[in-house]
Amino acid sequence: MFKKILIANRGEIACRVAQTARRLGVRTVAVYSDADADAAHVRACDEAVHIGGNAAKDSYLQWQRILDAAQATGAQAVHPGYGFLSENEDFARACAAAGLVFIGPPPEAIAAMGSKSAAKALMEQAGVPLVPGYHGRDNDPALLAREAQRIGYPVLIKASAGGGGRGMRRVDRAEDFLESLASCQREAKASFGDDHVLVERYVTRPRHIEIQLFADAHGNCVYLFERDCSVQRRHQKVLEEAPAPGMSAARRAEMGQAAVAAAQAVGYVGAGTVEFIAEELDDGDLRFYFMEMNTRLQVEHPVTEAITGHDLVEWQLRVADGQPLPARQDELRIHGHAIEARICAENPDAGFLPATGRLAVLRWPAHVAFQRNAQQDGGAPAAVRVDAGVREGDAISPFYDSMIAKLIVWGEDRAQALARLDAALQATHIVGPATNVAFLRRVVNSTAFATADLDTALIERERAQVLNQPGLALPLAAAGVAAQALATEVAAEDADPWSQRNGWRLHGGARRRFDLLVGKTAHRATLERLHDGALRLGVGGEFWSFSAQPLGEHRYDVLLGGQRHTLTVYRQGERATVFADSGHLELLDIDPIAHAGDHAGEGGRLTAPMPGKVIALHAKAGDTVKAGQALAVMEAMKMEHTLAAPRDGVVAELLYAVGDQVAEGAELLKLAEE
C-alpha cells in the first residue's frame, strides 16, 4: 500500500479520502487555494501545500503546481476526487510522466468515455441501446437545428465533455433552439473548456439510473449494483438512493452486465459509473439507454457503501496499488436501503439560486462522519452518516460548488430509510446562507417520492407541494423569540431585587412588545404578564396562553395555547432563527428606537443576487424594456443565471460591462420610467 498520497481536491471529498487513508495508515497531503487556507480538508490531512488564488483556474486546476507539491512532499500517488481534474486525461498522463500513480482509470479510458459523443459511438458498436440523437463532430448551428428537427422536439442539448448538469438545456420549440444552443455552449466552454455538444431526443418521464462498477489491472470487473438519481433540479441530482425502487433482479443483472461490458471495452481500471436513462413500460419493467460514463468516484458513492458494506475509496487505493478487487461478483450482496440528500447553500424558491455567506450555525443529528460501514465487520451500517467539508463558522464562497454536506441514511427497507431521512433533516439546523434543507424535507414527504413514483421531472411535477411553501408559523416563531428573551433576562438576574425582570407590578399587569420582520413584512407580537403572573402571547390580534422553560443548548419547552412544542432558537444580534418539528423561520427582532428613521425599499433596481461575473448583456442604454425581459446573464458557482427587468422602463445606464466581476447586491444597470 502507498505510504503517502496527495489529494488533488477540496471540501468533503478531500476529507472523505483522508479518512480512509488514515484508517489504512496512509499519510495525506492537501492542496489549498487562498480561500481555503483554513478549510476543513487542510486540517484533515497530515500536510498541506498552497497552490494559488481563489478561483479554481488559479489553484485546483493548476496541475503543474499540484504535481510539484506531490513531488516536493514525497507523495507516491494522486487522488483526484471528483470534479476539477478527476476526468482530465492530460492530468492523468502528467502524473505518470512525473512518476506518480493516478488513482483513477488509464488516460485512454478517460479519453474514450470523456467525450459523450465518442462514448456513444463505442456503446453503439457494443450493442448497448442508445437514445435517438445526433452524436457527430460537426457542431454547425444550422446543422444542429436541422438534426433537432429530425429527432423531434423536445430535445436535449448536452455538452459532450460535460457533467453535473452543466452545459445542458431542454428545448421544446424550434424557435428557441439557437438561443439555448448558444447558452449551453457558453456554459460548457466555461466549465469544461470545450463547447462541443450533442443533441438527443428528450425522453419523457425518464428515470436516471446508474451502475457502480469497479475493475482492477488483473482483468477483474464487477458491478456494485445501482443507484436511482432521478430526483434532480436543473439537471443536478438532489436525492440519490440504492437500490433503485422497483428494479427487478433480471433488469439489475442486465444493466450491470452492460456496464461491465462498457468498462471492458475501453480497458477500464478503477471506480466508474455508467449512467442510463430508463423508461418505465406499461408492465412496470424498465427499458434503458446508455447516457454516459463517469470515469471517477461519484458524489453519491456513500449509498452504495451503505448497502454493500464496502469502502469504495479503500477499493480505489488498493486497485491503484496493483492489488486485485477485494470481492468477486458472487460475493456482493444488497443489504437494506440507503438514501443520500445533498445539502446545498441555495434558495429553492428563487430558482435554486446559489447562496454564499458564513455558516453561523451548523448542527447535525446524531451521526457518524465518513465512517466505514460496520456491515463489513458483521454489524449494520450507521443509521445516519454526514460527509461534510465545512465546519460551523466557515464561509460558503462564490468560488466553488455550493454543496455544504451529504446526509446519508440507511434502513432495513425503504420505508425505514425514508423515516430516518425525514427525522435527520428535521434535526439539521443551518443558519447563515439560504439552504435547501426545508425543501428536501418537503420532497421526501411528497406523495410521489414516498411512493417511488420517480422521474427526473418529479420536482417540477410536485412544485406546488415542494416549492414556495411557508416556513414555521409566525406565532410559534414569536413564541421562540419570547422564550429566548425571557431566558436571557432570567440568566442575568442576581440577588439584587432591582435586577429582577419578571414584570411584576403593584397594580395590573405588564406588557412588552416584539417588533418582528419576516422578509419585508413587519409584524408585532406582545407578551402580557397578567396580574396573577400568567403569561399570554399575542400576534395579529390573536392571543394564546404561554409558558416556556429553557432546556439548554438553545432549546426551550414552550406551551402555546395548550400545545407543547420544543423550539430551538439561534440568535445573532437582531436576527433570530427558530426551529421546530414543523419547520423553521428566520426573522429580525427589531429594536424600534435603534432603527428610527430607517427607510425600506430600493425602487426596483436590477442587482446582482450573488457575487459573480457578467457574461452577457441583452440591453443597452436607451432601450425600452418590459417587466420580466432578460437583461443580463451572470456566471456564478459554475452556473449561468439570467437576470430579468423588475418592471417596465428605459435603460438609463449600464454600470458594468461583459467580463466584469460584481459583488452581491451590486446594481448592474439603472432603469428609468418610460
PDB file of N, CA, C and O in Angstrom, residues 75 80 102 147 191 218 269 277 488 529 533 540 640 643:
ATOM      1  N   ALA A  75       4.931  12.364  -2.027  1.00  0.00           N
ATOM      2  CA  ALA A  75       3.737  11.552  -2.275  1.00  0.00           C
ATOM      3  C   ALA A  75       4.007  10.577  -3.414  1.00  0.00           C
ATOM      4  O   ALA A  75       4.715  10.897  -4.366  1.00  0.00           O
ATOM      5  N   PRO A  80      -7.659  12.247  -7.315  1.00  0.00           N
ATOM      6  CA  PRO A  80      -8.257  13.485  -7.832  1.00  0.00           C
ATOM      7  C   PRO A  80      -9.649  13.794  -7.280  1.00  0.00           C
ATOM      8  O   PRO A  80     -10.205  14.845  -7.599  1.00  0.00           O
ATOM      9  N   PHE A 102      -1.732   7.760 -10.699  1.00  0.00           N
ATOM     10  CA  PHE A 102      -3.022   8.447 -10.750  1.00  0.00           C
ATOM     11  C   PHE A 102      -4.077   7.480 -10.236  1.00  0.00           C
ATOM     12  O   PHE A 102      -4.275   6.406 -10.800  1.00  0.00           O
ATOM     13  N   GLU A 147     -30.858  18.745 -37.253  1.00  0.00           N
ATOM     14  CA  GLU A 147     -30.872  17.453 -36.571  1.00  0.00           C
ATOM     15  C   GLU A 147     -31.937  17.437 -35.476  1.00  0.00           C
ATOM     16  O   GLU A 147     -32.622  16.426 -35.272  1.00  0.00           O
ATOM     17  N   SER A 191     -17.098  25.768 -18.134  1.00  0.00           N
ATOM     18  CA  SER A 191     -16.956  24.688 -17.154  1.00  0.00           C
ATOM     19  C   SER A 191     -15.922  23.646 -17.547  1.00  0.00           C
ATOM     20  O   SER A 191     -15.234  23.099 -16.690  1.00  0.00           O
ATOM     21  N   HIS A 218      -5.986  -6.769 -13.160  1.00  0.00           N
ATOM     22  CA  HIS A 218      -5.819  -8.208 -13.351  1.00  0.00           C
ATOM     23  C   HIS A 218      -6.940  -8.804 -14.189  1.00  0.00           C
ATOM     24  O   HIS A 218      -7.085 -10.036 -14.252  1.00  0.00           O
ATOM     25  N   VAL A 269      -9.871   0.543 -15.533  1.00  0.00           N
ATOM     26  CA  VAL A 269      -9.328   0.150 -14.232  1.00  0.00           C
ATOM     27  C   VAL A 269      -9.756   1.203 -13.220  1.00  0.00           C
ATOM     28  O   VAL A 269      -9.622   2.396 -13.466  1.00  0.00           O
ATOM     29  N   ILE A 277     -30.455   6.259 -18.922  1.00  0.00           N
ATOM     30  CA  ILE A 277     -31.807   6.805 -18.880  1.00  0.00           C
ATOM     31  C   ILE A 277     -32.757   5.620 -19.022  1.00  0.00           C
ATOM     32  O   ILE A 277     -32.585   4.791 -19.927  1.00  0.00           O
ATOM     33  N   THR A 488     -32.875  34.704  28.630  1.00  0.00           N
ATOM     34  CA  THR A 488     -31.690  35.555  28.703  1.00  0.00           C
ATOM     35  C   THR A 488     -31.788  36.516  29.882  1.00  0.00           C
ATOM     36  O   THR A 488     -30.810  36.749  30.609  1.00  0.00           O
ATOM     37  N   ARG A 529     -48.001  39.936  30.899  1.00  0.00           N
ATOM     38  CA  ARG A 529     -47.983  39.255  32.189  1.00  0.00           C
ATOM     39  C   ARG A 529     -49.206  39.734  32.958  1.00  0.00           C
ATOM     40  O   ARG A 529     -49.329  40.914  33.289  1.00  0.00           O
ATOM     41  N   GLY A 533     -49.799  36.612  37.364  1.00  0.00           N
ATOM     42  CA  GLY A 533     -48.485  36.111  36.970  1.00  0.00           C
ATOM     43  C   GLY A 533     -48.477  35.269  35.711  1.00  0.00           C
ATOM     44  O   GLY A 533     -47.411  34.953  35.177  1.00  0.00           O
ATOM     45  N   GLY A 540     -50.984  39.457  15.762  1.00  0.00           N
ATOM     46  CA  GLY A 540     -52.040  39.729  14.791  1.00  0.00           C
ATOM     47  C   GLY A 540     -53.430  39.750  15.374  1.00  0.00           C
ATOM     48  O   GLY A 540     -54.388  39.345  14.710  1.00  0.00           O
ATOM     49  N   GLU A 640     -24.925  29.456 -15.088  1.00  0.00           N
ATOM     50  CA  GLU A 640     -25.419  30.724 -15.621  1.00  0.00           C
ATOM     51  C   GLU A 640     -26.741  31.091 -14.962  1.00  0.00           C
ATOM     52  O   GLU A 640     -27.575  30.232 -14.692  1.00  0.00           O
ATOM     53  N   LEU A 643     -30.849  37.449 -15.398  1.00  0.00           N
ATOM     54  CA  LEU A 643     -31.490  38.481 -14.596  1.00  0.00           C
ATOM     55  C   LEU A 643     -32.481  39.232 -15.473  1.00  0.00           C
ATOM     56  O   LEU A 643     -32.144  39.664 -16.584  1.00  0.00           O
TER      57      LEU A 643
END
